[in-house]
Amino acid sequence: MPGSQEFVFEGGSSGVLLIHGLTGTPLEMRLLGKGLANAGFTVHGVQLAGHCGSAADLVATRWQDWYEGVERAAERLTTRVDTVFVGGLSMGAVLALALAAERPRLVAGVGVYGATFRYDGWNIPALARLSFLLPLLKRLGIGRDRMFMEQPPYGLRDERIRAQVSATMLSGDSAAAGLPGNPWPALAEMYRLAAWVRPRLSRVVAPCLIAHAREDDIASLDNARLVAARVAGPTEMLVLEDSYHMITIDRERRLLIERSSRFFSAVAQARALAEAA
């Protein structure tokens, strides 16, 4: 896998699989992973197929390739832990929900971080808001070499972190900070994934921690409300007031780590008590 940034933190008998977003990198999940590891969890940050390389590497993959990689990583994690949780950022949250829907006996709980079923945040330009049409354009062979370039604030409210991430991303180091834009064919695959997962949300019976920034610049809070309304399992909502889209590394990352650790620990404890009864 080009420029692999996958990480594993060894911990206890409960494990968390972390999934990055479209055009992103496992590094955007690393701080959350370290925090969960410090709380006693075994953590695996997976790298999605086609990511951390060139735009051509990404365009050569489909959403099924991304999901299959997540499923394989989850199965590997089961060989090291007794209880598996999954958490994802942006499109990674959609993939996490897909895994919970398809493998309900495997997934004990879900961290739904900045779920993106639709790009409708306040910083999305009018043309990009029509990106739900991209699957049709892809079928027609239109726009294979086109890309929606990332724009400030790049999902980050923290100006210091924004400067670091944008400099790395614009330098061309996709393994460290992801691609500087979203290729149209990859966005088309993301919308196909979202269309496939949306009607399957009712199959998600695992408890879900749904965390989303109120002022998300990429995906509005309506994405989180969609998940809360449609999943079958219990939900806990965390609305972040001082972050933008990249909540795993933005200003309230420590709060996200604390709430995620508490949520996963509570679910694991409840499962252990139920099994002992």
PDB file of C-alpha atoms in Angstrom:
ATOM      1  CA  MET A   1       0.000   0.000   0.000  1.00  0.00           C
ATOM      2  CA  PRO A   2       1.587   3.351  -1.052  1.00  0.00           C
ATOM      3  CA  GLY A   3       2.896   5.502   1.801  1.00  0.00           C
ATOM      4  CA  SER A   4       1.297   3.350   4.478  1.00  0.00           C
ATOM      5  CA  GLN A   5       0.474   5.287   7.637  1.00  0.00           C
ATOM      6  CA  GLU A   6      -1.471   2.553   9.422  1.00  0.00           C
ATOM      7  CA  PHE A   7      -0.868   2.376  13.148  1.00  0.00           C
ATOM      8  CA  VAL A   8      -1.485  -0.069  15.976  1.00  0.00           C
ATOM      9  CA  PHE A   9      -1.431   0.696  19.694  1.00  0.00           C
ATOM     10  CA  GLU A  10      -1.500  -2.388  21.884  1.00  0.00           C
ATOM     11  CA  GLY A  11      -3.826  -2.309  24.856  1.00  0.00           C
ATOM     12  CA  GLY A  12      -6.482  -4.340  26.595  1.00  0.00           C
ATOM     13  CA  SER A  13      -9.149  -6.791  25.519  1.00  0.00           C
ATOM     14  CA  SER A  14     -11.379  -4.125  23.951  1.00  0.00           C
ATOM     15  CA  GLY A  15     -10.251  -2.785  20.583  1.00  0.00           C
ATOM     16  CA  VAL A  16     -11.156   0.216  18.449  1.00  0.00           C
ATOM     17  CA  LEU A  17     -10.788   0.300  14.673  1.00  0.00           C
ATOM     18  CA  LEU A  18     -10.368   3.888  13.447  1.00  0.00           C
ATOM     19  CA  ILE A  19     -11.167   4.934   9.858  1.00  0.00           C
ATOM     20  CA  HIS A  20     -10.037   8.162   8.195  1.00  0.00           C
ATOM     21  CA  GLY A  21     -11.964  10.186   5.633  1.00  0.00           C
ATOM     22  CA  LEU A  22     -11.953  10.522   1.860  1.00  0.00           C
ATOM     23  CA  THR A  23      -8.536  11.700   0.511  1.00  0.00           C
ATOM     24  CA  GLY A  24      -7.327  11.637   4.122  1.00  0.00           C
ATOM     25  CA  THR A  25      -4.773   9.626   6.048  1.00  0.00           C
ATOM     26  CA  PRO A  26      -4.694   7.523   9.231  1.00  0.00           C
ATOM     27  CA  LEU A  27      -2.705  10.343  10.849  1.00  0.00           C
ATOM     28  CA  GLU A  28      -5.949  12.316  11.250  1.00  0.00           C
ATOM     29  CA  MET A  29      -7.074   9.542  13.621  1.00  0.00           C
ATOM     30  CA  ARG A  30      -3.779   9.107  15.462  1.00  0.00           C
ATOM     31  CA  LEU A  31      -4.364  11.553  18.348  1.00  0.00           C
ATOM     32  CA  LEU A  32      -7.727   9.956  19.048  1.00  0.00           C
ATOM     33  CA  GLY A  33      -6.056   6.549  18.815  1.00  0.00           C
ATOM     34  CA  LYS A  34      -3.367   7.512  21.315  1.00  0.00           C
ATOM     35  CA  GLY A  35      -5.970   8.836  23.705  1.00  0.00           C
ATOM     36  CA  LEU A  36      -7.983   5.633  23.499  1.00  0.00           C
ATOM     37  CA  ALA A  37      -4.826   3.562  23.950  1.00  0.00           C
ATOM     38  CA  ASN A  38      -3.985   5.574  27.070  1.00  0.00           C
ATOM     39  CA  ALA A  39      -7.434   4.615  28.349  1.00  0.00           C
ATOM     40  CA  GLY A  40      -6.588   0.921  27.877  1.00  0.00           C
ATOM     41  CA  PHE A  41      -7.923   0.120  24.422  1.00  0.00           C
ATOM     42  CA  THR A  42      -6.113  -1.713  21.657  1.00  0.00           C
ATOM     43  CA  VAL A  43      -6.311   0.586  18.622  1.00  0.00           C
ATOM     44  CA  HIS A  44      -5.810   0.012  14.903  1.00  0.00           C
ATOM     45  CA  GLY A  45      -5.865   2.937  12.495  1.00  0.00           C
ATOM     46  CA  VAL A  46      -6.611   1.499   9.056  1.00  0.00           C
ATOM     47  CA  GLN A  47      -5.526   2.994   5.729  1.00  0.00           C
ATOM     48  CA  LEU A  48      -8.191   2.895   3.037  1.00  0.00           C
ATOM     49  CA  ALA A  49      -7.415   1.493  -0.395  1.00  0.00           C
ATOM     50  CA  GLY A  50      -5.953   4.039  -2.805  1.00  0.00           C
ATOM     51  CA  HIS A  51      -5.161   6.597  -0.106  1.00  0.00           C
ATOM     52  CA  CYS A  52      -1.825   8.185   0.908  1.00  0.00           C
ATOM     53  CA  GLY A  53      -0.631   8.045  -2.693  1.00  0.00           C
ATOM     54  CA  SER A  54      -1.492   9.967  -5.846  1.00  0.00           C
ATOM     55  CA  ALA A  55      -4.878  11.071  -7.121  1.00  0.00           C
ATOM     56  CA  ALA A  56      -4.560   8.322  -9.739  1.00  0.00           C
ATOM     57  CA  ASP A  57      -4.141   5.731  -6.986  1.00  0.00           C
ATOM     58  CA  LEU A  58      -7.383   6.919  -5.400  1.00  0.00           C
ATOM     59  CA  VAL A  59      -9.328   7.130  -8.673  1.00  0.00           C
ATOM     60  CA  ALA A  60      -8.378   3.528  -9.405  1.00  0.00           C
ATOM     61  CA  THR A  61     -10.423   2.346  -6.393  1.00  0.00           C
ATOM     62  CA  ARG A  62     -14.152   2.019  -5.684  1.00  0.00           C
ATOM     63  CA  TRP A  63     -16.100   2.362  -2.474  1.00  0.00           C
ATOM     64  CA  GLN A  64     -16.300  -1.429  -2.272  1.00  0.00           C
ATOM     65  CA  ASP A  65     -12.492  -1.521  -2.055  1.00  0.00           C
ATOM     66  CA  TRP A  66     -12.581   0.903   0.872  1.00  0.00           C
ATOM     67  CA  TYR A  67     -15.242  -1.106   2.688  1.00  0.00           C
ATOM     68  CA  GLU A  68     -13.505  -4.436   2.094  1.00  0.00           C
ATOM     69  CA  GLY A  69     -10.327  -3.032   3.625  1.00  0.00           C
ATOM     70  CA  VAL A  70     -12.283  -1.937   6.699  1.00  0.00           C
ATOM     71  CA  GLU A  71     -13.883  -5.351   7.045  1.00  0.00           C
ATOM     72  CA  ARG A  72     -10.532  -7.139   6.744  1.00  0.00           C
ATOM     73  CA  ALA A  73      -8.988  -4.842   9.355  1.00  0.00           C
ATOM     74  CA  ALA A  74     -11.891  -5.491  11.730  1.00  0.00           C
ATOM     75  CA  GLU A  75     -11.495  -9.235  11.320  1.00  0.00           C
ATOM     76  CA  ARG A  76      -7.773  -8.957  12.076  1.00  0.00           C
ATOM     77  CA  LEU A  77      -8.574  -6.949  15.184  1.00  0.00           C
ATOM     78  CA  THR A  78     -10.861  -9.729  16.439  1.00  0.00           C
ATOM     79  CA  THR A  79      -7.826 -12.006  16.673  1.00  0.00           C
ATOM     80  CA  ARG A  80      -6.313  -9.675  19.299  1.00  0.00           C
ATOM     81  CA  VAL A  81      -9.319  -8.486  21.323  1.00  0.00           C
ATOM     82  CA  ASP A  82     -12.607  -9.776  22.694  1.00  0.00           C
ATOM     83  CA  THR A  83     -14.711  -6.708  21.918  1.00  0.00           C
ATOM     84  CA  VAL A  84     -14.502  -4.582  18.760  1.00  0.00           C
ATOM     85  CA  PHE A  85     -15.578  -0.968  18.425  1.00  0.00           C
ATOM     86  CA  VAL A  86     -15.307   1.065  15.251  1.00  0.00           C
ATOM     87  CA  GLY A  87     -14.989   4.811  14.783  1.00  0.00           C
ATOM     88  CA  GLY A  88     -14.655   6.911  11.664  1.00  0.00           C
ATOM     89  CA  LEU A  89     -14.273  10.534  10.611  1.00  0.00           C
ATOM     90  CA  SER A  90     -16.286  12.047   7.741  1.00  0.00           C
ATOM     91  CA  MET A  91     -16.596   9.339   5.067  1.00  0.00           C
ATOM     92  CA  GLY A  92     -14.879   7.056   7.573  1.00  0.00           C
ATOM     93  CA  ALA A  93     -17.948   7.447   9.781  1.00  0.00           C
ATOM     94  CA  VAL A  94     -20.124   6.236   6.901  1.00  0.00           C
ATOM     95  CA  LEU A  95     -17.828   3.221   6.491  1.00  0.00           C
ATOM     96  CA  ALA A  96     -18.008   2.554  10.240  1.00  0.00           C
ATOM     97  CA  LEU A  97     -21.807   2.552  10.043  1.00  0.00           C
ATOM     98  CA  ALA A  98     -21.625   0.246   7.006  1.00  0.00           C
ATOM     99  CA  LEU A  99     -19.571  -2.250   9.022  1.00  0.00           C
ATOM    100  CA  ALA A 100     -22.001  -2.051  11.945  1.00  0.00           C
ATOM    101  CA  ALA A 101     -24.933  -2.621   9.603  1.00  0.00           C
ATOM    102  CA  GLU A 102     -23.360  -5.548   7.759  1.00  0.00           C
ATOM    103  CA  ARG A 103     -21.602  -7.172  10.733  1.00  0.00           C
ATOM    104  CA  PRO A 104     -23.821  -6.511  13.767  1.00  0.00           C
ATOM    105  CA  ARG A 105     -22.356  -9.411  15.760  1.00  0.00           C
ATOM    106  CA  LEU A 106     -18.841  -8.064  15.265  1.00  0.00           C
ATOM    107  CA  VAL A 107     -19.350  -4.383  16.149  1.00  0.00           C
ATOM    108  CA  ALA A 108     -20.101  -3.570  19.797  1.00  0.00           C
ATOM    109  CA  GLY A 109     -20.348   0.199  19.341  1.00  0.00           C
ATOM    110  CA  VAL A 110     -19.707   2.987  16.848  1.00  0.00           C
ATOM    111  CA  GLY A 111     -17.990   6.363  17.051  1.00  0.00           C
ATOM    112  CA  VAL A 112     -19.677   8.485  14.370  1.00  0.00           C
ATOM    113  CA  TYR A 113     -17.406  11.515  13.968  1.00  0.00           C
ATOM    114  CA  GLY A 114     -18.469  14.245  11.542  1.00  0.00           C
ATOM    115  CA  ALA A 115     -20.504  11.813   9.430  1.00  0.00           C
ATOM    116  CA  THR A 116     -20.647  12.926   5.800  1.00  0.00           C
ATOM    117  CA  PHE A 117     -23.498  11.627   3.696  1.00  0.00           C
ATOM    118  CA  ARG A 118     -23.675  14.916   1.844  1.00  0.00           C
ATOM    119  CA  TYR A 119     -21.266  17.812   1.423  1.00  0.00           C
ATOM    120  CA  ASP A 120     -23.508  20.610   2.651  1.00  0.00           C
ATOM    121  CA  GLY A 121     -21.423  22.561   5.167  1.00  0.00           C
ATOM    122  CA  TRP A 122     -21.195  26.338   5.233  1.00  0.00           C
ATOM    123  CA  ASN A 123     -17.909  26.444   3.294  1.00  0.00           C
ATOM    124  CA  ILE A 124     -18.987  24.217   0.401  1.00  0.00           C
ATOM    125  CA  PRO A 125     -19.271  26.319  -2.796  1.00  0.00           C
ATOM    126  CA  ALA A 126     -22.452  26.185  -4.857  1.00  0.00           C
ATOM    127  CA  LEU A 127     -20.917  24.045  -7.603  1.00  0.00           C
ATOM    128  CA  ALA A 128     -19.584  21.496  -5.122  1.00  0.00           C
ATOM    129  CA  ARG A 129     -23.050  21.218  -3.567  1.00  0.00           C
ATOM    130  CA  LEU A 130     -24.089  19.594  -6.854  1.00  0.00           C
ATOM    131  CA  SER A 131     -21.529  16.823  -6.325  1.00  0.00           C
ATOM    132  CA  PHE A 132     -24.340  14.339  -5.690  1.00  0.00           C
ATOM    133  CA  LEU A 133     -24.608  14.346  -9.516  1.00  0.00           C
ATOM    134  CA  LEU A 134     -21.073  12.967  -9.839  1.00  0.00           C
ATOM    135  CA  PRO A 135     -22.078   9.279  -9.999  1.00  0.00           C
ATOM    136  CA  LEU A 136     -24.015  10.120 -13.173  1.00  0.00           C
ATOM    137  CA  LEU A 137     -21.083  12.069 -14.607  1.00  0.00           C
ATOM    138  CA  LYS A 138     -18.760   9.180 -13.816  1.00  0.00           C
ATOM    139  CA  ARG A 139     -21.014   6.754 -15.696  1.00  0.00           C
ATOM    140  CA  LEU A 140     -20.912   9.141 -18.657  1.00  0.00           C
ATOM    141  CA  GLY A 141     -17.117   9.341 -18.479  1.00  0.00           C
ATOM    142  CA  ILE A 142     -17.159  13.055 -17.646  1.00  0.00           C
ATOM    143  CA  GLY A 143     -14.637  14.695 -15.329  1.00  0.00           C
ATOM    144  CA  ARG A 144     -12.233  11.826 -14.719  1.00  0.00           C
ATOM    145  CA  ASP A 145      -9.328  14.265 -14.369  1.00  0.00           C
ATOM    146  CA  ARG A 146     -11.244  17.003 -12.524  1.00  0.00           C
ATOM    147  CA  MET A 147     -10.878  17.774  -8.831  1.00  0.00           C
ATOM    148  CA  PHE A 148     -12.576  19.944  -6.224  1.00  0.00           C
ATOM    149  CA  MET A 149      -9.666  21.655  -4.463  1.00  0.00           C
ATOM    150  CA  GLU A 150      -9.705  21.982  -0.684  1.00  0.00           C
ATOM    151  CA  GLN A 151     -10.368  25.511   0.564  1.00  0.00           C
ATOM    152  CA  PRO A 152      -9.552  27.325   3.834  1.00  0.00           C
ATOM    153  CA  PRO A 153     -10.285  26.699   6.657  1.00  0.00           C
ATOM    154  CA  TYR A 154      -9.666  23.054   5.614  1.00  0.00           C
ATOM    155  CA  GLY A 155     -12.024  21.731   8.276  1.00  0.00           C
ATOM    156  CA  LEU A 156      -9.984  23.242  11.105  1.00  0.00           C
ATOM    157  CA  ARG A 157     -10.950  26.041  13.456  1.00  0.00           C
ATOM    158  CA  ASP A 158      -7.590  25.950  15.255  1.00  0.00           C
ATOM    159  CA  GLU A 159      -5.432  28.345  13.203  1.00  0.00           C
ATOM    160  CA  ARG A 160      -2.106  26.848  14.317  1.00  0.00           C
ATOM    161  CA  ILE A 161      -3.074  23.297  13.359  1.00  0.00           C
ATOM    162  CA  ARG A 162      -4.683  24.592  10.152  1.00  0.00           C
ATOM    163  CA  ALA A 163      -1.414  26.215   9.111  1.00  0.00           C
ATOM    164  CA  GLN A 164       0.549  23.026   9.770  1.00  0.00           C
ATOM    165  CA  VAL A 165      -1.896  20.743   7.977  1.00  0.00           C
ATOM    166  CA  SER A 166      -2.437  22.999   4.968  1.00  0.00           C
ATOM    167  CA  ALA A 167       1.313  23.510   4.481  1.00  0.00           C
ATOM    168  CA  THR A 168       1.928  19.768   4.529  1.00  0.00           C
ATOM    169  CA  MET A 169      -1.039  19.015   2.272  1.00  0.00           C
ATOM    170  CA  LEU A 170      -0.157  21.686  -0.285  1.00  0.00           C
ATOM    171  CA  SER A 171       3.458  20.501  -0.310  1.00  0.00           C
ATOM    172  CA  GLY A 172       2.270  17.288  -1.950  1.00  0.00           C
ATOM    173  CA  ASP A 173       2.906  14.989   1.033  1.00  0.00           C
ATOM    174  CA  SER A 174      -0.345  13.041   0.728  1.00  0.00           C
ATOM    175  CA  ALA A 175       0.876  10.329   3.103  1.00  0.00           C
ATOM    176  CA  ALA A 176       1.046  12.885   5.919  1.00  0.00           C
ATOM    177  CA  ALA A 177      -1.894  15.189   5.231  1.00  0.00           C
ATOM    178  CA  GLY A 178      -3.929  13.719   2.385  1.00  0.00           C
ATOM    179  CA  LEU A 179      -4.580  15.044  -1.105  1.00  0.00           C
ATOM    180  CA  PRO A 180      -5.144  18.784  -1.658  1.00  0.00           C
ATOM    181  CA  GLY A 181      -8.450  18.114  -3.379  1.00  0.00           C
ATOM    182  CA  ASN A 182     -11.189  15.590  -4.057  1.00  0.00           C
ATOM    183  CA  PRO A 183     -11.064  13.923  -7.488  1.00  0.00           C
ATOM    184  CA  TRP A 184     -14.499  13.843  -9.066  1.00  0.00           C
ATOM    185  CA  PRO A 185     -14.504  10.035  -9.577  1.00  0.00           C
ATOM    186  CA  ALA A 186     -13.615   9.491  -5.909  1.00  0.00           C
ATOM    187  CA  LEU A 187     -16.411  11.822  -4.805  1.00  0.00           C
ATOM    188  CA  ALA A 188     -18.757   9.866  -7.054  1.00  0.00           C
ATOM    189  CA  GLU A 189     -17.764   6.694  -5.214  1.00  0.00           C
ATOM    190  CA  MET A 190     -18.310   8.407  -1.879  1.00  0.00           C
ATOM    191  CA  TYR A 191     -21.861   9.318  -2.909  1.00  0.00           C
ATOM    192  CA  ARG A 192     -22.450   5.749  -4.068  1.00  0.00           C
ATOM    193  CA  LEU A 193     -21.287   4.546  -0.663  1.00  0.00           C
ATOM    194  CA  ALA A 194     -23.600   6.999   1.103  1.00  0.00           C
ATOM    195  CA  ALA A 195     -26.539   5.899  -1.064  1.00  0.00           C
ATOM    196  CA  TRP A 196     -25.794   2.264  -0.190  1.00  0.00           C
ATOM    197  CA  VAL A 197     -25.460   2.874   3.552  1.00  0.00           C
ATOM    198  CA  ARG A 198     -28.389   5.255   4.082  1.00  0.00           C
ATOM    199  CA  PRO A 199     -31.173   2.644   3.705  1.00  0.00           C
ATOM    200  CA  ARG A 200     -29.146   0.195   5.821  1.00  0.00           C
ATOM    201  CA  LEU A 201     -28.860   2.481   8.864  1.00  0.00           C
ATOM    202  CA  SER A 202     -31.847   0.733  10.428  1.00  0.00           C
ATOM    203  CA  ARG A 203     -29.670  -2.388  10.638  1.00  0.00           C
ATOM    204  CA  VAL A 204     -27.257  -0.638  13.006  1.00  0.00           C
ATOM    205  CA  VAL A 205     -28.171  -2.022  16.428  1.00  0.00           C
ATOM    206  CA  ALA A 206     -24.901  -1.176  18.178  1.00  0.00           C
ATOM    207  CA  PRO A 207     -24.833   1.909  20.416  1.00  0.00           C
ATOM    208  CA  CYS A 208     -23.579   4.998  18.576  1.00  0.00           C
ATOM    209  CA  LEU A 209     -21.732   8.041  19.875  1.00  0.00           C
ATOM    210  CA  ILE A 210     -22.583  10.703  17.277  1.00  0.00           C
ATOM    211  CA  ALA A 211     -20.146  13.621  17.480  1.00  0.00           C
ATOM    212  CA  HIS A 212     -20.418  16.579  15.117  1.00  0.00           C
ATOM    213  CA  ALA A 213     -19.358  20.216  15.059  1.00  0.00           C
ATOM    214  CA  ARG A 214     -22.245  22.654  15.127  1.00  0.00           C
ATOM    215  CA  GLU A 215     -20.380  24.868  12.643  1.00  0.00           C
ATOM    216  CA  ASP A 216     -19.026  22.034  10.476  1.00  0.00           C
ATOM    217  CA  ASP A 217     -17.727  23.662   7.302  1.00  0.00           C
ATOM    218  CA  ILE A 218     -17.901  20.473   5.219  1.00  0.00           C
ATOM    219  CA  ALA A 219     -20.960  18.504   6.356  1.00  0.00           C
ATOM    220  CA  SER A 220     -23.815  20.148   8.219  1.00  0.00           C
ATOM    221  CA  LEU A 221     -25.276  18.903  11.467  1.00  0.00           C
ATOM    222  CA  ASP A 222     -28.134  17.430   9.408  1.00  0.00           C
ATOM    223  CA  ASN A 223     -25.807  14.514   8.637  1.00  0.00           C
ATOM    224  CA  ALA A 224     -25.595  13.680  12.341  1.00  0.00           C
ATOM    225  CA  ARG A 225     -29.347  14.096  12.755  1.00  0.00           C
ATOM    226  CA  LEU A 226     -29.878  11.646   9.891  1.00  0.00           C
ATOM    227  CA  VAL A 227     -27.839   8.998  11.692  1.00  0.00           C
ATOM    228  CA  ALA A 228     -29.573   9.601  15.024  1.00  0.00           C
ATOM    229  CA  ALA A 229     -32.995   9.324  13.396  1.00  0.00           C
ATOM    230  CA  ARG A 230     -32.341   6.136  11.431  1.00  0.00           C
ATOM    231  CA  VAL A 231     -30.110   3.805  13.423  1.00  0.00           C
ATOM    232  CA  ALA A 232     -31.896   1.188  15.521  1.00  0.00           C
ATOM    233  CA  GLY A 233     -29.491   1.138  18.456  1.00  0.00           C
ATOM    234  CA  PRO A 234     -29.206   3.652  21.305  1.00  0.00           C
ATOM    235  CA  THR A 235     -27.490   6.934  20.498  1.00  0.00           C
ATOM    236  CA  GLU A 236     -25.556   9.569  22.390  1.00  0.00           C
ATOM    237  CA  MET A 237     -25.124  12.966  20.722  1.00  0.00           C
ATOM    238  CA  LEU A 238     -22.116  15.220  21.235  1.00  0.00           C
ATOM    239  CA  VAL A 239     -22.375  18.608  19.509  1.00  0.00           C
ATOM    240  CA  LEU A 240     -19.036  20.411  19.518  1.00  0.00           C
ATOM    241  CA  GLU A 241     -19.163  24.193  19.760  1.00  0.00           C
ATOM    242  CA  ASP A 242     -15.544  25.167  19.040  1.00  0.00           C
ATOM    243  CA  SER A 243     -14.519  22.953  16.112  1.00  0.00           C
ATOM    244  CA  TYR A 244     -15.016  22.590  12.386  1.00  0.00           C
ATOM    245  CA  HIS A 245     -15.122  19.339  10.397  1.00  0.00           C
ATOM    246  CA  MET A 246     -11.851  17.694  11.475  1.00  0.00           C
ATOM    247  CA  ILE A 247     -12.978  17.105  15.037  1.00  0.00           C
ATOM    248  CA  THR A 248     -10.364  14.429  15.755  1.00  0.00           C
ATOM    249  CA  ILE A 249      -7.568  17.018  15.559  1.00  0.00           C
ATOM    250  CA  ASP A 250      -9.327  20.357  16.102  1.00  0.00           C
ATOM    251  CA  ARG A 251      -9.724  22.393  19.297  1.00  0.00           C
ATOM    252  CA  GLU A 252     -12.034  19.970  21.122  1.00  0.00           C
ATOM    253  CA  ARG A 253     -10.056  16.806  20.376  1.00  0.00           C
ATOM    254  CA  ARG A 254      -9.412  16.153  24.072  1.00  0.00           C
ATOM    255  CA  LEU A 255     -13.127  16.337  24.820  1.00  0.00           C
ATOM    256  CA  LEU A 256     -13.763  13.931  21.942  1.00  0.00           C
ATOM    257  CA  ILE A 257     -11.167  11.514  23.307  1.00  0.00           C
ATOM    258  CA  GLU A 258     -12.657  11.671  26.805  1.00  0.00           C
ATOM    259  CA  ARG A 259     -16.238  11.155  25.652  1.00  0.00           C
ATOM    260  CA  SER A 260     -15.251   8.363  23.246  1.00  0.00           C
ATOM    261  CA  SER A 261     -13.274   6.550  25.925  1.00  0.00           C
ATOM    262  CA  ARG A 262     -16.120   6.872  28.404  1.00  0.00           C
ATOM    263  CA  PHE A 263     -18.677   5.718  25.829  1.00  0.00           C
ATOM    264  CA  PHE A 264     -16.739   2.650  24.658  1.00  0.00           C
ATOM    265  CA  SER A 265     -15.840   1.718  28.254  1.00  0.00           C
ATOM    266  CA  ALA A 266     -19.486   1.896  29.340  1.00  0.00           C
ATOM    267  CA  VAL A 267     -20.616  -0.296  26.444  1.00  0.00           C
ATOM    268  CA  ALA A 268     -17.848  -2.838  27.121  1.00  0.00           C
ATOM    269  CA  GLN A 269     -18.742  -2.954  30.813  1.00  0.00           C
ATOM    270  CA  ALA A 270     -22.443  -3.434  30.063  1.00  0.00           C
ATOM    271  CA  ARG A 271     -21.638  -6.284  27.659  1.00  0.00           C
ATOM    272  CA  ALA A 272     -19.418  -7.960  30.260  1.00  0.00           C
ATOM    273  CA  LEU A 273     -22.143  -7.728  32.896  1.00  0.00           C
ATOM    274  CA  ALA A 274     -24.728  -9.116  30.477  1.00  0.00           C
ATOM    275  CA  GLU A 275     -22.492 -12.037  29.580  1.00  0.00           C
ATOM    276  CA  ALA A 276     -21.790 -12.778  33.267  1.00  0.00           C
ATOM    277  CA  ALA A 277     -25.493 -12.760  34.201  1.00  0.00           C
TER     278      ALA A 277
END
